[in-house]
Short mmCIF file of C-alpha atoms and ligand atoms in Angstrom, two decimals:
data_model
loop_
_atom_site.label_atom_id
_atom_site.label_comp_id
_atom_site.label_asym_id
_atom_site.label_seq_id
_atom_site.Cartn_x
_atom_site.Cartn_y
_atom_site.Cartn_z
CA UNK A 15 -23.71 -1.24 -13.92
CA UNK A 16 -20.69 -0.48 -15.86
CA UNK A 17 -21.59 0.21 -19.92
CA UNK A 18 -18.77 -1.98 -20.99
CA UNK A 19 -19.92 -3.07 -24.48
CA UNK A 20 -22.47 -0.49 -24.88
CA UNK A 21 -20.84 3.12 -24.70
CA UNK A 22 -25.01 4.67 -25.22
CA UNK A 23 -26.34 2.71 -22.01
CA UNK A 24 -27.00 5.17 -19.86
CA UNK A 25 -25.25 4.80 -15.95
CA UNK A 26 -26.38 5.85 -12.91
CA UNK A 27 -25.08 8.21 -10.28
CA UNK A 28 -23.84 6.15 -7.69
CA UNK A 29 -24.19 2.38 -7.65
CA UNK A 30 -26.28 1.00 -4.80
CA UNK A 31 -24.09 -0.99 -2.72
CA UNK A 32 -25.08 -4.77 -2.38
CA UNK A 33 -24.25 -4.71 0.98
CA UNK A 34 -25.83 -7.90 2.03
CA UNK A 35 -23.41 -9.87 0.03
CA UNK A 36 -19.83 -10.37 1.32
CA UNK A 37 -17.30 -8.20 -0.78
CA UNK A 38 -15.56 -12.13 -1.54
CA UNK A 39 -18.64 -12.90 -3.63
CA UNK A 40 -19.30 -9.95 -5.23
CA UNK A 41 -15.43 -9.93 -6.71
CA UNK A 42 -16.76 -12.37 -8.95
CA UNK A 43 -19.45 -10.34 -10.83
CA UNK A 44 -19.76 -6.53 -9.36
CA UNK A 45 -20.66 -3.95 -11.74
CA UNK A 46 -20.24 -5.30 -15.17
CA UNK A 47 -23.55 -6.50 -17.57
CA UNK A 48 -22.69 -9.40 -19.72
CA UNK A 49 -25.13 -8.57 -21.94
CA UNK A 50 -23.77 -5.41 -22.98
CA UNK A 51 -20.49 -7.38 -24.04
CA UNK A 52 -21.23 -10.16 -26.30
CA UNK A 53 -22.51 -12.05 -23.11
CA UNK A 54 -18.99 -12.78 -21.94
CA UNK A 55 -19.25 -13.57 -19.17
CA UNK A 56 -15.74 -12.19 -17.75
CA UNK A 57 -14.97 -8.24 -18.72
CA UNK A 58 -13.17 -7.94 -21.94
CA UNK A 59 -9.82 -5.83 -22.04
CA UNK A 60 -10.77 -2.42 -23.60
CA UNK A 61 -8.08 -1.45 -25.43
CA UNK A 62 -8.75 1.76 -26.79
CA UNK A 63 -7.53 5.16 -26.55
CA UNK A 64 -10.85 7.13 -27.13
CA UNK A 65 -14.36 6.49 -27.40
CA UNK A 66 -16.68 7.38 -30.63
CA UNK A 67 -20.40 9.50 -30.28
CA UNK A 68 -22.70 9.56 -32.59
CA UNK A 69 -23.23 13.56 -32.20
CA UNK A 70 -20.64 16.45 -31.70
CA UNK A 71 -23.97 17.49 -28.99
CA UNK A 72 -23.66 14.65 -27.10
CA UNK A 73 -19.34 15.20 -26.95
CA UNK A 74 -19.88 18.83 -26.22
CA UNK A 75 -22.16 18.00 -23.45
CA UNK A 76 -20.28 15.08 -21.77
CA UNK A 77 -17.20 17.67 -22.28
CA UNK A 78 -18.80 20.50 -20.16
CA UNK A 79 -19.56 18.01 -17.69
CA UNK A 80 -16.33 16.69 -17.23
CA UNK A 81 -14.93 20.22 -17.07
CA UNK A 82 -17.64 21.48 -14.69
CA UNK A 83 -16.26 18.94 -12.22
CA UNK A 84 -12.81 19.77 -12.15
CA UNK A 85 -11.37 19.96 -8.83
CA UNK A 86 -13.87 17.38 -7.73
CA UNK A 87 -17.07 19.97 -7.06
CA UNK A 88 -19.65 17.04 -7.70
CA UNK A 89 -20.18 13.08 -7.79
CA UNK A 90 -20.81 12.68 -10.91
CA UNK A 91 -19.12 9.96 -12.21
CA UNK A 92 -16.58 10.29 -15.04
CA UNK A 93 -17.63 10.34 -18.40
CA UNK A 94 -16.04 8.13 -21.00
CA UNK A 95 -14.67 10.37 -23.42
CA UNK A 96 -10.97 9.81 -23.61
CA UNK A 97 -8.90 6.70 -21.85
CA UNK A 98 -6.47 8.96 -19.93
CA UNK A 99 -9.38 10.18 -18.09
CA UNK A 100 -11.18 6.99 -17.36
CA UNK A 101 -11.69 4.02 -18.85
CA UNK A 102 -14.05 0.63 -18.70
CA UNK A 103 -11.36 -1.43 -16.82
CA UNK A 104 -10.40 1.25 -14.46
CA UNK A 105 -14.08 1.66 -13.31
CA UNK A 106 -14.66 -1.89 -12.73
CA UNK A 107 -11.48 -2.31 -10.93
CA UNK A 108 -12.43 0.59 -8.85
CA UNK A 109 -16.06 -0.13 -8.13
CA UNK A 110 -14.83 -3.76 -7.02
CA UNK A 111 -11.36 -2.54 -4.94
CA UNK A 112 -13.99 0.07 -3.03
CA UNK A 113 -16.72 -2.56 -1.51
CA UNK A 114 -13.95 -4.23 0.67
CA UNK A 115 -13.63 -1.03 3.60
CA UNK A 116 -16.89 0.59 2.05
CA UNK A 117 -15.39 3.22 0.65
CA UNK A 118 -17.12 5.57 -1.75
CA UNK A 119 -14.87 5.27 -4.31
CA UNK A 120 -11.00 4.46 -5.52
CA UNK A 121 -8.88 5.95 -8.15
CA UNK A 122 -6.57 3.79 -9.65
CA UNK A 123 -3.17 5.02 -10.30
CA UNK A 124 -0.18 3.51 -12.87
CA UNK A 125 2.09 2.76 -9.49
CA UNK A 126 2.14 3.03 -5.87
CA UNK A 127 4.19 6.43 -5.94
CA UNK A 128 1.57 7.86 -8.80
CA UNK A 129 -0.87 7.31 -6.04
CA UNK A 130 1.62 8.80 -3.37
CA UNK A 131 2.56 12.00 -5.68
CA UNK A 132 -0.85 12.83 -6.92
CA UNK A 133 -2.39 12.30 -3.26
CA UNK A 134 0.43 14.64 -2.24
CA UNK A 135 -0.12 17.26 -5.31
CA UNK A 136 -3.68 17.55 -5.03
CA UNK A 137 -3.96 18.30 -1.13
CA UNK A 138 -0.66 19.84 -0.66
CA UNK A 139 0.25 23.91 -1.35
CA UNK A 140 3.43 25.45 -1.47
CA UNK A 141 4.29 26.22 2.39
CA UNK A 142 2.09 23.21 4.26
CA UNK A 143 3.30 21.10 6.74
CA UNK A 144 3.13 17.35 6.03
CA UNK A 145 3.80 15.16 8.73
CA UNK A 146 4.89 11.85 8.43
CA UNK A 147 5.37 8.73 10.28
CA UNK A 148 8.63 7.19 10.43
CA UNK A 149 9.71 4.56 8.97
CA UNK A 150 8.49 4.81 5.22
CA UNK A 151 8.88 2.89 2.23
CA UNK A 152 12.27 4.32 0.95
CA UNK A 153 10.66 5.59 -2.27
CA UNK A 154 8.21 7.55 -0.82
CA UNK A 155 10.54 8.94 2.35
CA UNK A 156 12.97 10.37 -0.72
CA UNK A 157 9.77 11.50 -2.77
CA UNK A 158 8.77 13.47 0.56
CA UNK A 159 12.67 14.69 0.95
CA UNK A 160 13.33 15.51 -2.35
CA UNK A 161 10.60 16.05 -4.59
CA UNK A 162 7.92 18.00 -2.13
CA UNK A 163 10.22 19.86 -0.81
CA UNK A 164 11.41 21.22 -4.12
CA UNK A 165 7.75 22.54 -4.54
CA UNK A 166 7.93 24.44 -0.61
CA UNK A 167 6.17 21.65 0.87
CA UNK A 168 7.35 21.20 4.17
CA UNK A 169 7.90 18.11 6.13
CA UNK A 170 8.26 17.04 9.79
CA UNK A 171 8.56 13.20 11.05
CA UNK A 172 7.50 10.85 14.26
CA UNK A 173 8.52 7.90 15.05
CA UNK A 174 5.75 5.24 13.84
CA UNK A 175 5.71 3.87 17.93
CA UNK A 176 4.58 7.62 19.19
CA UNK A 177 1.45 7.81 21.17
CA UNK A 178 -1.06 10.52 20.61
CA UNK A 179 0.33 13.32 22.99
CA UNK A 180 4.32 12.62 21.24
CA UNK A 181 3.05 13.16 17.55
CA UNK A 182 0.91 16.17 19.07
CA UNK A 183 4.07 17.87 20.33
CA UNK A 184 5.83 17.27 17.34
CA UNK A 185 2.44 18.53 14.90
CA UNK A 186 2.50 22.26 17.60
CA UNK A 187 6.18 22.37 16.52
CA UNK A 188 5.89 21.49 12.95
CA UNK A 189 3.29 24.33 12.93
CA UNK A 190 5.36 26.60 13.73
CA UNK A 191 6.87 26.62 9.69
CA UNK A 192 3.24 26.79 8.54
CA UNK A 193 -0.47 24.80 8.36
CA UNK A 194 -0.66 21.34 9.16
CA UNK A 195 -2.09 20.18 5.87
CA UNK A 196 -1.45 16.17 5.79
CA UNK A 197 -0.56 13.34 8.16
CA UNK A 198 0.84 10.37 6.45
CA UNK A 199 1.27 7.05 8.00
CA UNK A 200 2.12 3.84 6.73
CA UNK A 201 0.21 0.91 8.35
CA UNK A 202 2.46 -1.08 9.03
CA UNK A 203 5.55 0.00 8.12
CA UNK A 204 8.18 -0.71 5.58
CA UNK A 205 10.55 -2.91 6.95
CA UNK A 206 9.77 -3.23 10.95
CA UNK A 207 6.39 -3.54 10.34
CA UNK A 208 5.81 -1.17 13.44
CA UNK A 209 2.10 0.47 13.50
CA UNK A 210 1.41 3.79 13.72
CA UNK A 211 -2.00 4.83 15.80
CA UNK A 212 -3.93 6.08 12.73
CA UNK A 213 -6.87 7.04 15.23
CA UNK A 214 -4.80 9.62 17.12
CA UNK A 215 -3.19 10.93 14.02
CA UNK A 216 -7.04 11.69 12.54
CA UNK A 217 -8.12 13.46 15.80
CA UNK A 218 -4.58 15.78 15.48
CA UNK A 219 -5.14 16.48 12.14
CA UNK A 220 -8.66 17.60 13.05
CA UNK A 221 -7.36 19.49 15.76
CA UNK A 222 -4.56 21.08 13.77
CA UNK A 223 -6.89 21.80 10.80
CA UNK A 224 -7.48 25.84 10.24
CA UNK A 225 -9.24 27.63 7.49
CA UNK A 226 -11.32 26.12 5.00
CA UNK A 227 -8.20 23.78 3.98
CA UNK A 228 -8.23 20.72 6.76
CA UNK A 229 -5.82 18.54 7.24
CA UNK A 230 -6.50 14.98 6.01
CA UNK A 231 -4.97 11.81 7.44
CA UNK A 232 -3.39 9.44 4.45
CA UNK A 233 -3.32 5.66 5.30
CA UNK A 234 -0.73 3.86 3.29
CA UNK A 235 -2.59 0.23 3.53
CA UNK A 236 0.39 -1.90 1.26
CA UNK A 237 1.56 -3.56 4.04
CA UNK A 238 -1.95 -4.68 5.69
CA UNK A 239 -4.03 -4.38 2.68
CA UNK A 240 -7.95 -4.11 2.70
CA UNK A 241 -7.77 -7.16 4.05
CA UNK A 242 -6.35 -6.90 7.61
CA UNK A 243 -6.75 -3.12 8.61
CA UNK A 244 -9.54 -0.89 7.32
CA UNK A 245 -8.50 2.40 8.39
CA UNK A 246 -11.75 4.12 8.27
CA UNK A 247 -12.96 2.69 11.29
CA UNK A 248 -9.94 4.72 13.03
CA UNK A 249 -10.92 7.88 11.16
CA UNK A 250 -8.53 8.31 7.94
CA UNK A 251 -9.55 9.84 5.00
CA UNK A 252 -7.79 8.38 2.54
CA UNK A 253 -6.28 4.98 2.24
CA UNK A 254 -4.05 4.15 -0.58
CA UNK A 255 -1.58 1.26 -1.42
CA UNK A 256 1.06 -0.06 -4.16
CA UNK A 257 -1.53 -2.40 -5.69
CA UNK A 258 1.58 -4.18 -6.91
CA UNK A 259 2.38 -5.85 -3.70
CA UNK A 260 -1.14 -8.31 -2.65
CA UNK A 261 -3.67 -6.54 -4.91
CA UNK A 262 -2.03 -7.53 -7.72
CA UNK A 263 -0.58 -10.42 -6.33
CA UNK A 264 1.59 -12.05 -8.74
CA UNK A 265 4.54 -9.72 -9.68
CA UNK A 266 3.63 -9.22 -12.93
CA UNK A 267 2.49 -5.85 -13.02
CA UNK A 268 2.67 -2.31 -11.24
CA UNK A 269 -0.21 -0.25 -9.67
CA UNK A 270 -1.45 2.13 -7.49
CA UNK A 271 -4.94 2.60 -5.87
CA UNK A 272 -6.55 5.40 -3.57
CA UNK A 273 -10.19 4.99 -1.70
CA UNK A 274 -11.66 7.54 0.31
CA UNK A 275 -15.01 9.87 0.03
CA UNK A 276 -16.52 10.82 -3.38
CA UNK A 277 -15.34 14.31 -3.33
CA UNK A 278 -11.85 13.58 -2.50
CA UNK A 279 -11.59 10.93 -5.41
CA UNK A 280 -13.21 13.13 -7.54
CA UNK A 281 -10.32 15.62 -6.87
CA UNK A 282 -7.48 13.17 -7.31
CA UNK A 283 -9.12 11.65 -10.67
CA UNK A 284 -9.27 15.25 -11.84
CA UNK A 285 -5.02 15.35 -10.87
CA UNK A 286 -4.83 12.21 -12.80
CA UNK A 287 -6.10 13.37 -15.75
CA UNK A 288 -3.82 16.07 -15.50
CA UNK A 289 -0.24 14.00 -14.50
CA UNK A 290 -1.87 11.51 -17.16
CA UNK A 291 -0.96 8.35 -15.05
CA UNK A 292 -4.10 6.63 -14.94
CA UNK A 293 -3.44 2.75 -14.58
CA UNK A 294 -3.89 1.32 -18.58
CA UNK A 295 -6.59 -1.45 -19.22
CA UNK A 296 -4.72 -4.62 -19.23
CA UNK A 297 -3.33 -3.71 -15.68
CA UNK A 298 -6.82 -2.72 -14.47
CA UNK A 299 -8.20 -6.26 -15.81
CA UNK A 300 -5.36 -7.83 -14.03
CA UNK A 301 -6.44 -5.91 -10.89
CA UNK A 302 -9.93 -7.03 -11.58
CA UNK A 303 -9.12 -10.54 -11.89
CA UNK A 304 -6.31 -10.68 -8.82
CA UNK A 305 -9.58 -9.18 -6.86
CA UNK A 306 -11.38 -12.45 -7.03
CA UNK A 307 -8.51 -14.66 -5.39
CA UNK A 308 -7.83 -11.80 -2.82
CA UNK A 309 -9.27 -13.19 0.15
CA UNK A 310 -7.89 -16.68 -0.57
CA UNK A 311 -4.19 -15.51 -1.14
CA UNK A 312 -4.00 -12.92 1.73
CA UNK A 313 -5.43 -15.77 3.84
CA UNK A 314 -2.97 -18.67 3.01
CA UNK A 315 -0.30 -16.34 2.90
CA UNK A 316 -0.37 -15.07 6.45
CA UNK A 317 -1.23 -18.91 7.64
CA UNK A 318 2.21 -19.18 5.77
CA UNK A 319 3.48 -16.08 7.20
CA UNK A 320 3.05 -16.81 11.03
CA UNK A 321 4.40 -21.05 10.49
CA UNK A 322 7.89 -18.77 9.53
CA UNK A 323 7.85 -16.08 11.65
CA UNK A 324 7.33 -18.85 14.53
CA UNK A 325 10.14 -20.99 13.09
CA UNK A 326 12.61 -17.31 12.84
CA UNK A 327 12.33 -16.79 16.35
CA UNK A 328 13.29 -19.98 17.76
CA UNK A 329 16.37 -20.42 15.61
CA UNK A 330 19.67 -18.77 17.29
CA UNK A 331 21.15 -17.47 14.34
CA UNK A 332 17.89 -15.19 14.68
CA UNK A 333 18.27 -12.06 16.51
CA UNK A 334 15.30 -10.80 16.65
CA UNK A 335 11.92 -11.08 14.21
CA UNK A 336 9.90 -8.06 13.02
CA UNK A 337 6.39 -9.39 13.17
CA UNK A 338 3.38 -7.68 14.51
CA UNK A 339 2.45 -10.94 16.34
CA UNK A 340 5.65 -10.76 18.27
CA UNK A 341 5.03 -7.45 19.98
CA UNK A 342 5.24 -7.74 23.76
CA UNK A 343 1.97 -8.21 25.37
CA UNK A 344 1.96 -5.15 27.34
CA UNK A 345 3.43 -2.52 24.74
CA UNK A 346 1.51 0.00 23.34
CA UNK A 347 2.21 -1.63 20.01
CA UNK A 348 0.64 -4.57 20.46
CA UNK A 349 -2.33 -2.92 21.76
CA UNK A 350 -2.59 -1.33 19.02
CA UNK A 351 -2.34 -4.26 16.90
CA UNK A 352 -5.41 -5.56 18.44
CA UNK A 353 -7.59 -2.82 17.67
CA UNK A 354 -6.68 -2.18 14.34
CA UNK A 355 -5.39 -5.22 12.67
CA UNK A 356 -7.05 -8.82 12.13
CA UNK A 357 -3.67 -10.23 10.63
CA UNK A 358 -0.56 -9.60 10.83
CA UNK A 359 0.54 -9.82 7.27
CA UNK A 360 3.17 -11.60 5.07
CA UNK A 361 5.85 -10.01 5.33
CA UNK A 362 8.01 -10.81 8.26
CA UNK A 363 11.41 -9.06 8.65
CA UNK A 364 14.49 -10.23 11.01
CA UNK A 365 18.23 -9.68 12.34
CA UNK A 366 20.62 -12.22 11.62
CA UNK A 367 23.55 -12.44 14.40
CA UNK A 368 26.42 -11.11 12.75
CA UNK A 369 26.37 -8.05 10.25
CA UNK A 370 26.26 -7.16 6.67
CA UNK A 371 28.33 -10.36 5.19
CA UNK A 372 26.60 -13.02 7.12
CA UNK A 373 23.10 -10.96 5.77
CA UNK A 374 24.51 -10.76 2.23
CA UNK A 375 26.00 -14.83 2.59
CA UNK A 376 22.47 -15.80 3.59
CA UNK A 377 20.57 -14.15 0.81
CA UNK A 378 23.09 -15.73 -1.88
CA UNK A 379 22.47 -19.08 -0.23
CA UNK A 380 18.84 -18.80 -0.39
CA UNK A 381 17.69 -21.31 -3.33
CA UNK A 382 14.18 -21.39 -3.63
CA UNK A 383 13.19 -17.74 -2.24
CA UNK A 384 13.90 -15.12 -5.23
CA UNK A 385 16.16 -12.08 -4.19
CA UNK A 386 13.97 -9.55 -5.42
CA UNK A 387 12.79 -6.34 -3.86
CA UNK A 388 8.55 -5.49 -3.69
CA UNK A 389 6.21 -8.06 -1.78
CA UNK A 390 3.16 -9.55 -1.61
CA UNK A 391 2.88 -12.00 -4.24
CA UNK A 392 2.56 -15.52 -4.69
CA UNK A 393 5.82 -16.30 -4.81
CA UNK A 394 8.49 -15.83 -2.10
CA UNK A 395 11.24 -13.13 -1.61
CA UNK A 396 13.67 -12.18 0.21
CA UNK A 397 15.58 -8.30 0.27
CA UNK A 398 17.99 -6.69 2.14
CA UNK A 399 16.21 -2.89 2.95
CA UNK A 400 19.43 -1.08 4.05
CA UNK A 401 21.53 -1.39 0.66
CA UNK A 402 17.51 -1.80 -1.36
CA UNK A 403 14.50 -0.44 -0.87
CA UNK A 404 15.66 1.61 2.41
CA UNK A 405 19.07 2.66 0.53
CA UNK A 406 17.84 6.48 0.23
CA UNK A 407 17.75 7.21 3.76
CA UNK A 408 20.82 8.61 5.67
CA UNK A 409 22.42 5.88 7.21
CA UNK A 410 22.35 7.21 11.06
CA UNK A 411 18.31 7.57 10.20
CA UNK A 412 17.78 4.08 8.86
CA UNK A 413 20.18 2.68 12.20
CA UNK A 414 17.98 4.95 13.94
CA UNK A 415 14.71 3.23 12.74
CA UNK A 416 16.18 -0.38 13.34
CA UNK A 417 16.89 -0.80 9.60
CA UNK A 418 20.62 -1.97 10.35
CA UNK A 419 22.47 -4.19 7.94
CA UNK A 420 21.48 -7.41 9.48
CA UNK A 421 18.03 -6.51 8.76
CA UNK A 422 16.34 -9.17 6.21
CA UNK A 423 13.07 -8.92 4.94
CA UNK A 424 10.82 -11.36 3.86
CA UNK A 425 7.82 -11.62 1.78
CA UNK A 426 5.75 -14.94 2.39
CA UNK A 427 3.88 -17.02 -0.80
CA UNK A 428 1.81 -19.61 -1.71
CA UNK A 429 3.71 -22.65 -1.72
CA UNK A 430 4.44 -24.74 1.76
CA UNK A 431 5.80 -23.05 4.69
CA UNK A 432 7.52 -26.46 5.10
CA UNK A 433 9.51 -25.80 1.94
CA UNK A 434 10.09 -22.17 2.59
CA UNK A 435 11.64 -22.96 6.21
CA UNK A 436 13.32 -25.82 4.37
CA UNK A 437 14.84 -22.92 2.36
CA UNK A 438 15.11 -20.52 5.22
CA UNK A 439 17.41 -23.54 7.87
CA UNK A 440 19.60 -24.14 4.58
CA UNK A 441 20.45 -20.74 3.74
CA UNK A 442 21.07 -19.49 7.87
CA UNK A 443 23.31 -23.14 8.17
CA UNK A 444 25.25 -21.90 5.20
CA UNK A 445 25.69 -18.26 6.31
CA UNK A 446 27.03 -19.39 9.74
CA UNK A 447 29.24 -22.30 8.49
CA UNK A 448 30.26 -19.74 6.30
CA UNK A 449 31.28 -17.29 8.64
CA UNK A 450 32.97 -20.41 11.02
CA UNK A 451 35.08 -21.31 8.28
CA UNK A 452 36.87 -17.86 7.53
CA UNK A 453 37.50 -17.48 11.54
CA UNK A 454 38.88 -20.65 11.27
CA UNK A 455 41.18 -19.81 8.22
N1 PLP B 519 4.15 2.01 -0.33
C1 PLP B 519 4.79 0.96 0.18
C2 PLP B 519 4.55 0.60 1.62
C3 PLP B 519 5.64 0.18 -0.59
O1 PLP B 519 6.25 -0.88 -0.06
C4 PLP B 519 5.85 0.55 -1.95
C5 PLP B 519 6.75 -0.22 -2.82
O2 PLP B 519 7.44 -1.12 -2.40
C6 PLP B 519 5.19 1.68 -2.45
C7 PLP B 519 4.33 2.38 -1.62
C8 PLP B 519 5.38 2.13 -3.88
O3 PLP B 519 4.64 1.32 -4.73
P1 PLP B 519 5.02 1.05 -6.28
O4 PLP B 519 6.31 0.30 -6.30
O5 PLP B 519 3.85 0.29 -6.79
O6 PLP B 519 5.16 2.39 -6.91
#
């Protein structure tokens, strides 16, 4: 159990995993002693910087520990010495966020990208390949563009749709510039919401790997969450998500989180204490308490999800709807949706017939969905990816990928689906009358 309250408790190696109780009741209570805080019965925010010992021994000691393990060589879990390197909310956070795939552990980062560009720091070297699947959140495709490859990190795409022997001609080729290192895939994607096959990525990067270095598959879960895809049952080794979008939950704060095996963790908590971007306490206690209502949100919000991706496709101002429900029975996509998903998530992207102004008219119509970029949350929003999130790709890319300028995205709440369609009819009546009454001037 976590020593909140009692810094001289001593903790134990690894906690034993109540596995007999569903991860929904164990959000409740998991790791944390309310005896050793005032018996409260919820986990106080620890605001402090450092932590005091009674002995320079005792400091000395925990301080060759900590040291000892850096670069992730053991378990053993980190000490409390110093809040940049861990701290009470972080671990409880952490310990909680981990029992919904079974991971080993999770590290919890200050944003989505810290996760992205420590993940990427502390497995990539100057000259690796990293292969990616395409599309990607826009921030992380122009961290990948611009950023790594700044540092000689080399990258290489496939499209998110490729089957196991495409992305296996494009890994021989990438390999030609150096060692496959990395293959990152976003599950499902940001905007289209298109799946890549995480299970054929895994066995390439096994294939691929040479040398004592292997090359890891990275799972970016936002979209899916722990919720709907677990992506160690299809082999990855890391998973990691913006914890701002449905971890979090309720747009009012900004985090990162990575889960994977003990060693791994170990090494990216070492890179944290290094880049220093460590999620603070009141974010990790927001975490913490957004875990509890997890379940229920994801659930009501994809009940809300499908009642508007339904009501998208049979309106003709609709084009077409971006939904991994809608893929066509036959396609490889949807086949893949039924072995790794169980939802199909909250966010549900579409064309609009026309272009760029009736898009742009329909979002400024919209009156009870927020224009607001991110996702997620309780509340609902509404973006447009090609001048937004997706801005930073090259335009004949993001046409490429199907992120045109008639592209809306969605992200689905809390409240009624009845209201959000209500919403939704208004806004795509106004757009079109809109556009009738200027061809009529
Ligand atoms: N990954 C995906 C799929 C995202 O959609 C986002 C943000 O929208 C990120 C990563 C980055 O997360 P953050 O904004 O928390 O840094």
């Amino acid at each position: 159990m976590n020593r909140a309250g009692g810094i001289s408790v001593p903790r134990k190696k690894h906690q034993p995993k109540l596995s007999a109780l569903d991860p929904d009741s164990l959000m409740t209570s998991y790791d944390f002693l309310p005896e050793l805080s005032e018996g409260a019965v919820k986990p106080p925010v620890f605001l402090t910087s450092t932590f005091a010992f009674k002995g320079a021994g005792e400091l000395a000691a925990l301080i060759q520990t900590a040291h000892d393990n850096r670069g992730g060589k053991s378990n053993e879990a980190l000490p409390l010495i110093y809040s940049r390197i861990n701290h009470p909310n972080a671990e409880i956070f952490e310990k909680r966020f981990s029992l919904w795939n079974g991971s080993e552990e999770a590290a919890v980062f200050a944003s989505g990208m810290a996760a992205i560009a420590t993940t990427s720091f502390a497995f990539l070297r100057p000259g690796d390949i990293l292969l990616h699947s395409s599309p990607l959140y826009g921030g992380t495709e122009d961290f990948f563009a611009r950023e790594l490859r700044t540092f000689g990190i080399k990258t290489a795409s496939f499209s998110a749709e490729s089957d196991y022997s495409e992305i296996k001609k494009i890994a021989k080729r990438a390999c030609r510039r150096g060692p496959l290192r990395m293959i990152f895939v976003e599950a499902a994607a940001n905007p289209t919401n298109v799946l890549a096959d995480i299970e054929a990525c895994a066995e390439i990067a096994e294939e691929f790997s040479s040398g004592k270095r292997k090359a890891i598959t990275v799972v970016d879960n936002t979209f899916l969450g722990p919720l709907w895809l677990n992506p160690f049952k299809h082999g990855a080794d890391l998973a990691l998500y913006s914890a701002t979008k449905y971890i979090g939950g309720h747009s009012d704060l900004l985090a990162g989180v990575v889960e994977g095996k003990a060693k791994m963790i170990s090494r990216l908590k070492s890179a944290r204490t290094r880049f220093g971007n460590i999620a603070g306490a009141f974010t990790c206690w927001l975490l913490t308490r957004s875990l509890e209502t997890l379940k229920l949100r994801m659930t009501a919000q994809v009940k809300n999800a499908r009642r508007v991706a339904d009501f998208l496709r049979d309106d003709r101002r609709v084009e077409k709807v971006y939904y991994p429900e809608f893929f066509e029975e036959d396609s490889n996509q949807n086949r893949l949706y039924e072995k790794q998903c169980s939802a199909p998530g909250a966010v549900v992207s579409f064309d609009i017939k026309g272009g760029r102004k009736t898009a742009f008219r329909f979002l400024d119509a919209l009156k009870f969905f927020k224009l607001a970029v991110s996702l997620g949350s309780t509340e609902p929003l509404a973006e447009h990816p090609a001048t937004t999130t997706h801005y930073g790709i090259p335009r004949e890319k993001r046409i490429r990928l199907g992120i045109t300028d008639k592209m809306i995205r969605l992200s689905i709440g809390l409240g009624s689906p009845y209201d959000y369609i209500f919403d939704l009819k208004q806004a795509l009546d106004e757009a079109v009358r809109d556009r009738r009454a200027r061809q009529l001037r």
